[in-house]
Short mmCIF file of C-alpha atoms (C1' of nucleotides) in Angstrom, two decimals:
data_model
loop_
_atom_site.label_atom_id
_atom_site.label_comp_id
_atom_site.label_asym_id
_atom_site.label_seq_id
_atom_site.Cartn_x
_atom_site.Cartn_y
_atom_site.Cartn_z
CA MET D 1 0.00 0.00 0.00
CA THR D 2 1.60 3.23 -1.10
CA ARG D 3 -0.97 5.51 0.55
CA ARG D 4 0.70 7.34 3.40
CA HIS D 5 -2.40 7.41 5.59
CA GLU D 6 -2.77 3.63 5.32
CA GLN D 7 0.86 3.13 6.26
CA ILE D 8 0.46 5.32 9.32
CA ALA D 9 -2.77 3.56 10.33
CA GLU D 10 -1.03 0.18 10.01
CA ALA D 11 1.92 1.38 12.07
CA LEU D 12 -0.47 2.50 14.81
CA ARG D 13 -2.39 -0.80 14.71
CA GLU D 14 0.88 -2.67 15.18
CA ALA D 15 2.00 -0.40 17.99
CA ILE D 16 -1.31 -1.00 19.75
CA ALA D 17 -1.28 -4.75 19.08
CA ASP D 18 2.17 -5.28 20.58
CA GLY D 19 1.51 -3.15 23.64
CA ARG D 20 3.52 -0.03 22.87
CA HIS D 21 0.23 1.79 23.34
CA PRO D 22 -1.64 -0.21 25.99
CA VAL D 23 -5.43 -0.24 26.41
CA GLY D 24 -6.40 2.80 28.43
CA GLY D 25 -3.25 4.65 27.40
CA ALA D 26 -2.92 7.69 25.17
CA LEU D 27 -1.72 7.97 21.58
CA PRO D 28 0.88 10.54 20.49
CA SER D 29 -0.56 13.88 19.42
CA GLU D 30 -1.43 14.57 15.80
CA ALA D 31 1.44 17.04 15.57
CA GLU D 32 3.93 14.49 16.85
CA LEU D 33 2.71 11.78 14.48
CA ALA D 34 2.80 14.22 11.57
CA GLU D 35 6.39 15.14 12.27
CA ARG D 36 7.47 11.57 12.93
CA HIS D 37 6.05 10.36 9.61
CA GLY D 38 6.90 13.49 7.68
CA VAL D 39 3.33 14.21 6.58
CA SER D 40 0.79 16.93 7.12
CA ARG D 41 -1.72 16.89 9.93
CA GLY D 42 -4.54 16.08 7.53
CA THR D 43 -2.92 12.80 6.56
CA VAL D 44 -2.47 11.84 10.21
CA ARG D 45 -6.13 12.61 10.86
CA GLN D 46 -7.11 10.33 7.99
CA ALA D 47 -5.07 7.53 9.56
CA VAL D 48 -6.45 7.86 13.08
CA SER D 49 -10.02 8.20 11.85
CA ALA D 50 -9.68 4.73 10.34
CA LEU D 51 -8.75 3.28 13.74
CA GLN D 52 -11.58 5.22 15.29
CA ALA D 53 -14.03 3.70 12.84
CA GLU D 54 -12.69 0.28 13.79
CA GLY D 55 -13.42 0.98 17.44
CA MET D 56 -9.76 0.63 18.45
CA ILE D 57 -9.39 4.18 19.72
CA GLY D 58 -11.64 6.92 21.04
CA SER D 59 -11.10 10.65 20.98
CA ARG D 60 -12.38 13.76 22.72
CA GLN D 61 -11.69 17.32 21.77
CA GLY D 62 -8.91 18.75 23.86
CA ALA D 63 -7.54 15.42 25.11
CA ARG D 64 -5.27 12.86 23.51
CA ARG D 65 -6.76 9.86 21.79
CA VAL D 66 -7.26 6.80 24.00
CA VAL D 67 -6.70 3.15 23.14
CA LEU D 68 -9.94 1.16 23.62
CA SER D 69 -9.09 -2.28 22.28
CA THR D 70 -6.14 -4.20 20.90
CA ALA D 71 -8.23 -6.34 18.57
CA PRO D 72 -8.38 -5.03 15.04
CA SER D 73 -11.90 -5.32 13.74
CA GLN D 74 -12.53 -7.46 10.75
CA SER D 75 -13.37 -6.35 7.29
CA PHE D 76 -16.61 -6.32 5.36
CA ALA D 77 -15.27 -9.18 3.28
CA GLU D 78 -15.07 -11.35 6.37
CA LEU D 79 -18.56 -10.41 7.43
CA ARG D 80 -19.92 -11.13 3.97
CA SER D 81 -18.06 -14.28 3.09
CA PHE D 82 -18.26 -17.39 5.22
CA ALA D 83 -15.08 -18.79 3.66
CA GLN D 84 -13.04 -15.66 4.22
CA TRP D 85 -14.26 -15.35 7.77
CA ALA D 86 -13.46 -18.99 8.51
CA ARG D 87 -9.93 -18.74 7.13
CA ALA D 88 -9.29 -15.51 9.00
CA GLY D 89 -10.07 -17.42 12.19
CA GLY D 90 -7.78 -20.30 11.29
CA HIS D 91 -10.59 -22.71 10.43
CA THR D 92 -11.27 -24.76 7.33
CA PRO D 93 -14.47 -23.79 5.51
CA GLY D 94 -16.50 -26.26 3.53
CA GLY D 95 -19.96 -26.57 2.12
CA ARG D 96 -22.37 -28.27 -0.23
CA VAL D 97 -25.35 -27.26 -2.32
CA LEU D 98 -28.41 -29.28 -1.28
CA GLU D 99 -30.94 -27.77 -3.65
CA SER D 100 -30.83 -25.33 -6.53
CA VAL D 101 -33.97 -24.33 -8.41
CA ARG D 102 -34.99 -21.53 -10.71
CA CYS D 103 -38.41 -20.06 -10.21
CA ALA D 104 -40.39 -16.83 -10.19
CA ALA D 105 -39.60 -14.38 -7.43
CA ARG D 106 -42.08 -13.99 -4.62
CA VAL D 107 -43.38 -10.51 -3.99
CA GLU D 108 -41.12 -9.79 -1.03
CA GLU D 109 -38.08 -11.26 -2.78
CA ALA D 110 -38.64 -9.09 -5.85
CA ALA D 111 -38.83 -6.06 -3.58
CA LEU D 112 -35.63 -6.94 -1.72
CA LEU D 113 -33.72 -7.53 -4.95
CA GLN D 114 -35.30 -4.56 -6.72
CA LEU D 115 -36.62 -6.79 -9.51
CA ALA D 116 -39.85 -6.72 -11.46
CA PRO D 117 -42.55 -8.98 -9.95
CA GLN D 118 -42.40 -12.55 -11.27
CA SER D 119 -38.77 -12.14 -12.42
CA GLN D 120 -36.70 -15.28 -12.62
CA VAL D 121 -34.57 -15.94 -9.56
CA LEU D 122 -32.34 -18.78 -8.41
CA ARG D 123 -33.09 -20.32 -5.04
CA VAL D 124 -30.22 -22.22 -3.40
CA LEU D 125 -30.09 -24.22 -0.17
CA ARG D 126 -26.52 -24.64 1.02
CA VAL D 127 -24.98 -26.11 4.16
CA ARG D 128 -21.66 -24.70 5.37
CA THR D 129 -19.15 -26.50 7.52
CA LEU D 130 -16.36 -25.37 9.79
CA ASP D 131 -13.61 -27.95 10.20
CA GLY D 132 -16.04 -30.53 8.86
CA GLU D 133 -18.92 -29.73 11.21
CA PRO D 134 -22.14 -28.22 9.82
CA VAL D 135 -22.66 -24.82 11.44
CA LEU D 136 -24.71 -22.81 8.97
CA LEU D 137 -27.69 -23.38 6.70
CA GLU D 138 -28.11 -20.78 3.95
CA ARG D 139 -31.29 -20.18 1.98
CA THR D 140 -30.18 -17.75 -0.71
CA VAL D 141 -32.10 -16.08 -3.51
CA TYR D 142 -29.96 -14.76 -6.38
CA ALA D 143 -31.15 -12.18 -8.90
CA GLY D 144 -31.76 -13.73 -12.34
CA TRP D 145 -28.92 -11.86 -14.02
CA ILE D 146 -26.32 -13.69 -11.91
CA ALA D 147 -28.09 -17.06 -11.77
CA ASP D 148 -26.16 -18.67 -14.63
CA ALA D 149 -22.82 -17.87 -13.06
CA VAL D 150 -23.96 -19.25 -9.70
CA GLN D 151 -25.20 -22.49 -11.25
CA ARG D 152 -21.89 -22.99 -13.05
CA LEU D 153 -20.11 -23.14 -9.67
CA PRO D 154 -19.22 -26.58 -8.30
CA ASP D 155 -21.58 -27.91 -5.64
CA ASP D 156 -18.86 -27.94 -3.02
CA CYS D 157 -17.52 -24.50 -3.98
CA GLU D 158 -15.54 -23.24 -1.04
CA SER D 159 -15.97 -19.50 -1.55
CA VAL D 160 -18.88 -18.34 -3.64
CA THR D 161 -17.79 -14.73 -3.29
CA GLN D 162 -14.31 -15.43 -4.59
CA SER D 163 -15.47 -17.67 -7.41
CA LEU D 164 -18.05 -15.19 -8.66
CA TYR D 165 -15.40 -12.49 -8.65
CA ASP D 166 -12.95 -14.67 -10.57
CA ASP D 167 -15.56 -15.78 -13.12
CA THR D 168 -17.54 -12.61 -13.71
CA GLY D 169 -15.76 -9.75 -11.94
CA LEU D 170 -18.75 -9.33 -9.64
CA VAL D 171 -17.93 -7.46 -6.45
CA PHE D 172 -20.06 -7.49 -3.30
CA ALA D 173 -19.69 -4.04 -1.80
CA HIS D 174 -22.59 -3.29 0.53
CA GLY D 175 -24.72 -5.37 2.82
CA GLU D 176 -27.56 -5.08 5.26
CA HIS D 177 -27.96 -7.72 7.94
CA HIS D 178 -30.99 -8.33 10.18
CA ILE D 179 -30.23 -10.52 13.15
CA ASP D 180 -32.64 -12.39 15.40
CA ALA D 181 -33.26 -15.80 16.94
CA VAL D 182 -35.58 -18.54 15.68
CA ALA D 183 -36.45 -22.10 16.60
CA ALA D 184 -35.01 -24.79 14.35
CA GLY D 185 -37.51 -26.19 11.86
CA THR D 186 -37.51 -29.69 10.44
CA VAL D 187 -35.03 -28.95 7.65
CA ASP D 188 -32.82 -26.88 9.95
CA SER D 189 -32.64 -29.63 12.55
CA GLN D 190 -31.81 -32.34 10.00
CA ARG D 191 -29.11 -30.39 8.23
CA LEU D 192 -27.47 -28.83 11.26
CA GLY D 193 -27.78 -31.83 13.54
CA VAL D 194 -29.74 -30.12 16.29
CA ARG D 195 -33.08 -30.89 17.88
CA ARG D 196 -36.22 -29.40 16.40
CA GLY D 197 -37.15 -26.21 18.24
CA SER D 198 -33.65 -25.52 19.52
CA PRO D 199 -32.41 -21.93 19.21
CA LEU D 200 -30.67 -20.75 16.06
CA LEU D 201 -29.09 -17.39 15.32
CA ARG D 202 -30.69 -16.08 12.14
CA VAL D 203 -29.12 -13.46 9.87
CA ARG D 204 -31.18 -12.22 6.95
CA ARG D 205 -28.98 -10.28 4.59
CA THR D 206 -29.13 -8.53 1.26
CA THR D 207 -25.94 -7.77 -0.63
CA THR D 208 -25.38 -5.28 -3.44
CA THR D 209 -22.71 -4.30 -5.96
CA PRO D 210 -20.66 -1.10 -5.58
CA GLU D 211 -23.32 0.62 -7.70
CA GLY D 212 -26.00 -0.40 -5.23
CA ARG D 213 -27.58 -3.13 -7.36
CA PRO D 214 -28.89 -6.01 -5.22
CA VAL D 215 -27.33 -9.37 -6.03
CA GLU D 216 -28.63 -11.77 -3.43
CA SER D 217 -30.83 -12.05 -0.41
CA SER D 218 -30.31 -14.78 2.12
CA ASP D 219 -31.69 -16.34 5.28
CA ASP D 220 -28.72 -17.81 7.18
CA ARG D 221 -29.18 -19.91 10.33
CA TYR D 222 -26.25 -20.60 12.62
CA ARG D 223 -25.98 -23.44 15.07
CA PRO D 224 -25.57 -21.93 18.53
CA GLY D 225 -22.15 -22.09 20.12
CA SER D 226 -20.39 -22.10 16.78
CA VAL D 227 -20.64 -18.45 15.92
CA VAL D 228 -21.00 -15.11 17.65
CA PHE D 229 -21.68 -11.79 16.03
CA THR D 230 -19.69 -8.89 17.43
CA VAL D 231 -20.48 -5.21 17.05
CA ARG D 232 -18.27 -2.48 18.41
CA ASN D 233 -19.62 1.03 18.45
CA SER D 234 -19.19 4.47 19.77
CA THR D 235 -20.86 7.83 20.23
CA GLN D 236 -18.24 9.50 18.16
CA ALA D 237 -16.97 7.04 15.65
CA ASN D 238 -18.63 4.60 13.39
CA PRO D 239 -19.36 1.14 14.64
CA LEU D 240 -17.95 -1.96 13.10
CA ALA D 241 -19.24 -5.46 12.91
CA ARG D 242 -17.62 -8.81 12.73
CA LEU D 243 -18.35 -12.45 12.96
CA GLY D 244 -16.29 -14.38 15.47
CA ARG D 245 -15.89 -17.82 16.94
CA ASP D 246 -17.27 -18.20 20.44
CA MET Q 1 -25.73 22.71 14.95
CA THR Q 2 -23.47 25.45 13.66
CA ARG Q 3 -20.96 23.14 12.03
CA ARG Q 4 -21.15 23.53 8.28
CA HIS Q 5 -20.39 19.89 7.49
CA GLU Q 6 -23.23 18.74 9.77
CA GLN Q 7 -25.63 21.11 8.09
CA ILE Q 8 -24.66 19.80 4.68
CA ALA Q 9 -24.95 16.19 5.82
CA GLU Q 10 -28.40 16.89 7.23
CA ALA Q 11 -29.49 18.58 4.01
CA LEU Q 12 -28.35 15.52 2.05
CA ARG Q 13 -30.14 13.13 4.43
CA GLU Q 14 -33.34 15.08 3.93
CA ALA Q 15 -32.94 15.17 0.17
CA ILE Q 16 -32.47 11.40 0.17
CA ALA Q 17 -35.33 10.78 2.60
CA ASP Q 18 -37.87 12.71 0.54
CA GLY Q 19 -36.83 11.18 -2.76
CA ARG Q 20 -34.96 14.06 -4.40
CA HIS Q 21 -32.07 11.59 -4.63
CA PRO Q 22 -33.72 8.17 -5.09
CA VAL Q 23 -32.12 4.85 -4.15
CA GLY Q 24 -29.85 3.81 -6.99
CA GLY Q 25 -29.46 7.41 -8.15
CA ALA Q 26 -26.39 9.60 -8.03
CA LEU Q 27 -25.53 12.48 -5.72
CA PRO Q 28 -24.29 15.85 -7.02
CA SER Q 29 -20.52 16.08 -7.40
CA GLU Q 30 -18.34 17.39 -4.59
CA ALA Q 31 -17.58 20.51 -6.60
CA GLU Q 32 -21.25 21.25 -7.14
CA LEU Q 33 -22.12 20.73 -3.47
CA ALA Q 34 -19.21 22.91 -2.43
CA GLU Q 35 -20.36 25.75 -4.65
CA ARG Q 36 -24.01 25.35 -3.69
CA HIS Q 37 -23.24 25.56 0.03
CA GLY Q 38 -20.43 28.08 -0.31
CA VAL Q 39 -17.82 25.88 1.36
CA SER Q 40 -14.57 24.24 0.39
CA ARG Q 41 -14.37 20.73 -0.99
CA GLY Q 42 -12.93 19.43 2.28
CA THR Q 43 -16.05 20.38 4.17
CA VAL Q 44 -18.24 18.65 1.60
CA ARG Q 45 -16.13 15.51 1.91
CA GLN Q 46 -16.58 15.58 5.67
CA ALA Q 47 -20.36 15.71 5.17
CA VAL Q 48 -20.60 12.88 2.67
CA SER Q 49 -18.24 10.66 4.64
CA ALA Q 50 -20.75 10.80 7.50
CA LEU Q 51 -23.50 9.46 5.23
CA GLN Q 52 -21.09 6.86 3.94
CA ALA Q 53 -20.39 5.70 7.48
CA GLU Q 54 -24.14 5.40 8.02
CA GLY Q 55 -24.43 3.15 4.99
CA MET Q 56 -26.76 5.55 3.17
CA ILE Q 57 -24.44 6.15 0.22
CA GLY Q 58 -21.57 4.36 -1.49
CA SER Q 59 -18.74 5.82 -3.50
CA ARG Q 60 -16.18 4.71 -6.05
CA GLN Q 61 -13.26 6.66 -7.34
CA GLY Q 62 -14.11 8.27 -10.66
CA ALA Q 63 -17.88 7.88 -10.38
CA ARG Q 64 -20.51 9.90 -8.57
CA ARG Q 65 -21.71 8.75 -5.18
CA VAL Q 66 -24.71 6.41 -5.21
CA VAL Q 67 -27.68 6.33 -2.85
CA LEU Q 68 -27.94 2.92 -1.16
CA SER Q 69 -30.71 3.40 1.37
CA THR Q 70 -33.21 6.00 2.48
CA ALA Q 71 -33.25 4.90 6.09
CA PRO Q 72 -30.97 6.92 8.31
CA SER Q 73 -29.13 4.63 10.67
CA GLN Q 74 -29.59 5.05 14.34
CA SER Q 75 -27.13 6.38 16.81
CA PHE Q 76 -24.97 4.69 19.38
CA ALA Q 77 -27.24 6.10 22.05
CA GLU Q 78 -30.16 4.18 20.63
CA LEU Q 79 -28.13 1.00 20.44
CA ARG Q 80 -26.94 1.43 24.00
CA SER Q 81 -30.10 2.58 25.71
CA PHE Q 82 -33.29 0.56 25.64
CA ALA Q 83 -35.39 3.60 26.55
CA GLN Q 84 -33.92 5.81 23.85
CA TRP Q 85 -34.28 3.09 21.26
CA ALA Q 86 -37.90 2.45 22.25
CA ARG Q 87 -38.87 6.10 22.07
CA ALA Q 88 -37.11 6.54 18.74
CA GLY Q 89 -39.38 3.79 17.40
CA GLY Q 90 -42.51 5.38 18.83
CA HIS Q 91 -42.92 2.87 21.65
CA THR Q 92 -43.27 3.35 25.37
CA PRO Q 93 -40.41 1.86 27.39
CA GLY Q 94 -40.85 0.54 30.88
CA GLY Q 95 -39.04 -1.69 33.29
CA ARG Q 96 -38.54 -2.94 36.82
CA VAL Q 97 -35.64 -4.07 38.95
CA LEU Q 98 -36.23 -7.63 40.14
CA GLU Q 99 -33.03 -8.14 42.10
CA SER Q 100 -30.12 -5.97 43.14
CA VAL Q 101 -27.23 -7.36 45.14
CA ARG Q 102 -23.68 -6.30 45.91
CA CYS Q 103 -21.06 -8.98 45.88
CA ALA Q 104 -17.49 -9.77 44.91
CA ALA Q 105 -16.73 -9.86 41.20
CA ARG Q 106 -16.20 -13.23 39.56
CA VAL Q 107 -12.94 -13.69 37.74
CA GLU Q 108 -14.37 -13.13 34.28
CA GLU Q 109 -16.41 -10.14 35.43
CA ALA Q 110 -13.36 -8.48 36.95
CA ALA Q 111 -11.53 -8.99 33.68
CA LEU Q 112 -14.34 -7.51 31.57
CA LEU Q 113 -14.65 -4.48 33.84
CA GLN Q 114 -10.89 -4.11 34.28
CA LEU Q 115 -11.20 -4.38 38.05
CA ALA Q 116 -9.01 -6.05 40.65
CA PRO Q 117 -10.10 -9.61 41.47
CA GLN Q 118 -12.70 -9.76 44.27
CA SER Q 119 -13.65 -6.10 43.79
CA GLN Q 120 -17.14 -5.11 44.86
CA VAL Q 121 -19.66 -5.07 42.04
CA LEU Q 122 -23.41 -4.56 41.83
CA ARG Q 123 -25.46 -7.26 40.15
CA VAL Q 124 -28.88 -6.22 38.87
CA LEU Q 125 -31.66 -8.26 37.25
CA ARG Q 126 -34.06 -6.04 35.34
CA VAL Q 127 -37.00 -6.72 33.07
CA ARG Q 128 -37.78 -4.24 30.31
CA THR Q 129 -41.13 -3.71 28.67
CA LEU Q 130 -42.23 -2.25 25.38
CA ASP Q 131 -45.76 -0.85 25.45
CA GLY Q 132 -46.33 -2.86 28.61
CA GLU Q 133 -45.12 -6.21 27.28
CA PRO Q 134 -41.92 -7.77 28.68
CA VAL Q 135 -39.42 -8.13 25.85
CA LEU Q 136 -36.00 -8.06 27.47
CA LEU Q 137 -34.36 -9.52 30.55
CA GLU Q 138 -31.11 -7.81 31.58
CA ARG Q 139 -28.49 -9.27 33.88
CA THR Q 140 -26.11 -6.38 34.45
CA VAL Q 141 -22.92 -6.12 36.48
CA TYR Q 142 -21.88 -2.58 37.39
CA ALA Q 143 -18.37 -1.59 38.50
CA GLY Q 144 -18.21 -0.78 42.21
CA TRP Q 145 -17.46 2.90 41.69
CA ILE Q 146 -20.85 3.50 40.09
CA ALA Q 147 -22.86 1.07 42.25
CA ASP Q 148 -24.12 3.69 44.73
CA ALA Q 149 -25.53 5.87 41.95
CA VAL Q 150 -27.26 2.87 40.36
CA GLN Q 151 -28.83 1.78 43.64
CA ARG Q 152 -30.18 5.27 44.24
CA LEU Q 153 -32.23 5.00 41.04
CA PRO Q 154 -35.95 4.17 41.39
CA ASP Q 155 -36.82 0.54 40.71
CA ASP Q 156 -38.96 1.45 37.72
CA CYS Q 157 -36.44 3.93 36.32
CA GLU Q 158 -37.28 4.42 32.69
CA SER Q 159 -33.85 5.30 31.35
CA VAL Q 160 -30.86 4.23 33.40
CA THR Q 161 -28.50 5.91 30.93
CA GLN Q 162 -30.26 9.26 31.18
CA SER Q 163 -30.62 9.13 34.95
CA LEU Q 164 -26.99 8.28 35.54
CA TYR Q 165 -25.99 11.16 33.31
CA ASP Q 166 -28.28 13.57 35.15
CA ASP Q 167 -27.14 12.41 38.59
CA THR Q 168 -23.42 11.91 38.11
CA GLY Q 169 -22.48 13.25 34.66
CA LEU Q 170 -21.50 9.74 33.59
CA VAL Q 171 -21.41 9.30 29.82
CA PHE Q 172 -21.47 5.97 28.01
CA ALA Q 173 -19.30 6.41 24.94
CA HIS Q 174 -18.13 3.04 23.65
CA GLY Q 175 -19.61 -0.41 23.58
CA GLU Q 176 -18.87 -3.90 22.42
CA HIS Q 177 -21.73 -6.27 21.75
CA HIS Q 178 -21.58 -10.06 21.27
CA ILE Q 179 -24.71 -11.49 19.76
CA ASP Q 180 -25.89 -15.09 19.68
CA ALA Q 181 -28.92 -17.25 20.38
CA VAL Q 182 -29.68 -19.26 23.53
CA ALA Q 183 -32.52 -21.38 24.86
CA ALA Q 184 -34.65 -19.76 27.55
CA GLY Q 185 -33.82 -20.94 31.07
CA THR Q 186 -36.25 -21.12 33.97
CA VAL Q 187 -35.85 -17.49 35.00
CA ASP Q 188 -35.94 -16.29 31.40
CA SER Q 189 -39.15 -18.16 30.66
CA GLN Q 190 -40.93 -16.91 33.79
CA ARG Q 191 -39.95 -13.29 33.34
CA LEU Q 192 -40.45 -13.05 29.58
CA GLY Q 193 -43.53 -15.24 29.38
CA VAL Q 194 -42.13 -17.79 26.95
CA ARG Q 195 -41.73 -21.55 27.14
CA ARG Q 196 -38.56 -22.99 28.63
CA GLY Q 197 -36.12 -23.84 25.85
CA SER Q 198 -37.59 -21.43 23.34
CA PRO Q 199 -35.09 -19.33 21.38
CA LEU Q 200 -33.89 -15.99 22.73
CA LEU Q 201 -31.61 -13.45 21.12
CA ARG Q 202 -28.75 -12.81 23.52
CA VAL Q 203 -26.56 -9.70 23.49
CA ARG Q 204 -23.63 -9.59 25.86
CA ARG Q 205 -22.26 -6.11 26.04
CA THR Q 206 -19.66 -4.09 27.86
CA THR Q 207 -19.87 -0.31 27.94
CA THR Q 208 -17.16 2.22 28.75
CA THR Q 209 -16.75 5.93 29.39
CA PRO Q 210 -15.19 8.27 26.80
CA GLU Q 211 -11.84 7.60 28.47
CA GLY Q 212 -12.27 3.87 27.91
CA ARG Q 213 -13.06 2.94 31.52
CA PRO Q 214 -15.53 0.04 31.69
CA VAL Q 215 -18.76 0.83 33.54
CA GLU Q 216 -21.00 -2.17 33.10
CA SER Q 217 -21.21 -5.57 31.53
CA SER Q 218 -24.53 -7.13 30.73
CA ASP Q 219 -26.25 -10.27 29.45
CA ASP Q 220 -29.44 -9.15 27.68
CA ARG Q 221 -32.00 -11.66 26.39
CA TYR Q 222 -34.68 -10.57 23.96
CA ARG Q 223 -37.96 -12.32 23.36
CA PRO Q 224 -38.03 -13.33 19.70
CA GLY Q 225 -40.26 -11.36 17.38
CA SER Q 226 -39.99 -8.23 19.47
CA VAL Q 227 -36.57 -7.06 18.40
CA VAL Q 228 -34.23 -7.35 15.44
CA PHE Q 229 -30.64 -6.24 15.31
CA THR Q 230 -29.63 -4.55 12.07
CA VAL Q 231 -26.11 -4.05 10.77
CA ARG Q 232 -25.32 -2.23 7.58
CA ASN Q 233 -21.82 -2.43 6.21
CA SER Q 234 -19.63 -1.84 3.26
CA THR Q 235 -16.24 -2.57 1.75
CA GLN Q 236 -15.41 1.06 1.67
CA ALA Q 237 -17.22 2.69 4.51
CA ASN Q 238 -17.68 1.74 8.08
CA PRO Q 239 -20.55 -0.40 9.10
CA LEU Q 240 -23.26 0.76 11.42
CA ALA Q 241 -25.47 -1.08 13.82
CA ARG Q 242 -28.93 -0.48 15.07
CA LEU Q 243 -31.67 -2.13 16.99
CA GLY Q 244 -35.05 -2.17 15.29
CA ARG Q 245 -38.55 -3.49 15.70
CA ASP Q 246 -39.34 -6.47 13.53
"C1'" DT B 1 -10.76 13.31 -22.95
"C1'" DA B 2 -13.35 15.38 -19.37
"C1'" DG B 3 -15.30 14.74 -15.01
"C1'" DT B 4 -15.10 12.70 -10.53
"C1'" DG B 5 -13.54 11.09 -6.27
"C1'" DG B 6 -9.01 9.92 -3.49
"C1'" DT B 7 -4.86 11.79 -1.54
"C1'" DC B 8 -2.01 15.31 0.36
"C1'" DT B 9 -0.30 19.94 1.76
"C1'" DA B 10 0.22 24.16 4.70
"C1'" DG B 11 -1.79 27.00 6.68
"C1'" DA B 12 -5.71 29.26 10.09
"C1'" DC B 13 -8.92 29.64 13.93
"C1'" DC B 14 -11.77 27.64 17.53
"C1'" DA B 15 -13.49 24.64 21.53
"C1'" DC B 16 -12.15 21.95 24.98
"C1'" DA B 17 -9.07 19.50 28.53
"C1'" DT B 18 -5.39 19.67 31.44
"C1'" DT B 19 -2.22 21.93 34.45
"C1'" DA M 1 -1.73 29.30 29.75
"C1'" DT M 2 -0.66 25.61 26.91
"C1'" DG M 3 -1.59 21.71 24.31
"C1'" DT M 4 -4.87 19.05 21.89
"C1'" DG M 5 -8.28 17.69 18.75
"C1'" DG M 6 -12.26 19.70 15.64
"C1'" DT M 7 -13.32 22.62 11.76
"C1'" DC M 8 -12.38 24.91 7.53
"C1'" DT M 9 -9.83 26.83 3.49
"C1'" DA M 10 -7.61 26.84 -1.18
"C1'" DG M 11 -5.00 24.95 -3.56
"C1'" DA M 12 -2.41 20.62 -6.12
"C1'" DC M 13 -1.87 16.13 -8.31
"C1'" DC M 14 -3.34 11.44 -9.22
"C1'" DA M 15 -6.39 7.24 -10.28
"C1'" DC M 16 -10.31 5.94 -12.02
"C1'" DT M 17 -14.96 6.14 -14.69
"C1'" DA M 18 -17.54 7.44 -18.18
"C1'" DT M 19 -18.36 8.78 -22.96
#
DNA sequence: TAGTGGTCTAGACCACATT
DNA sequence: ATGTGGTCTAGACCACTAT
């Protein structure tokens, strides 16, 4: 990365991670960082605002910035992609397509994907495994214009996100996630190996391209104990979300 | 708000909310906004980066910014405070303290609150209602230094956050939330009026002051159907979280 | 090729926290 | 009183998108 502000942000993340700036301690002033890195104050502010958005530091006018956490928050990619998240945590992702059918979109699906009513969509049921164990059941609806590319993927495709990018250049850029809890239904219990009625963490998400065009909408159900969703937030900065192992 | 960048951000939020910039459409260029508002480009960039952090718009180098969503995301305050969230959604919050005991911190509690082992803490069990219905059971551990102020609050205190601020000037500034699903235990089922073993959405959170000093740590269990957690995120911008009614 | 957003500079002034 | 972060300006150059 040649961008100066990214370099400075990375240097600060490392300094925080290895304890040179302990939790509860203060960061150097903007002026000092600017001089040390030979950049203007604006560039330093760009760097620290990234850490602030990640929830690692907090700041108040008039006082030095404070270290809040040593853990760097994870990226959108890791929130979006099961495979990328799994690998980031040192686990082995796997998966298998159980069903894949084309049909007309239901009313609410067409609305979520911003499609005309009755448009063709692709409905996929997929189980995902972590180190061989099933932990997630995905019911995904893909917009018709990407359906062919999705169906060309192998049934045990490890990373759908990566494969779609490689094959078609498609980038997932934005997502909205609704999280709640539901009782396992018959299909859920069979596929995830839990009792019917036992609690599952449900994430309903819709993902779009950089231009804001919806690509997919999914109902994902996680086996409890396997996955925790973490959100860090702040009055001042922008919160950040990540998916983590319990 | 006298800050120019906030004014511009608010003007853009309104323009998006009332459809002058529809979802999928483009925003005016930075240069145009700068001229229109009589400010420099830097101030415009500050304004749009706020909307970006809220997930309302996306941007790509070389192309105009795109509107992703009309819904303004909610603030940290609403994520943190049940009462503030409820009122923001047009509901009436209520609640009652069921138990309140002082005791020595457990090992993991002391660690979460950054206290010495065996420090005094205050353990509170509180049920929260929305329009009279119980929807949330909170098991909160407060650090000893704030325990007196918490115990002085009335049992049916509507907003603990607001009252603590009024009484002691305490501000909650940062939070970390871990979300998963659990089966209702005996206490949960009695207090929330659900069957034992039925799914609950659990949020374990720790909140700190602006200086990063932990104040409280809580295990919150939501009755399903009453509450959904929403996270919006992006490759480029910073994700944002909010709590919303189903 | 023209327009747009991303990066960076070098200043200025203000509000707030600390001492 | 001094230092610090928050706001704002007026420029410059570059990388990328669109046409």
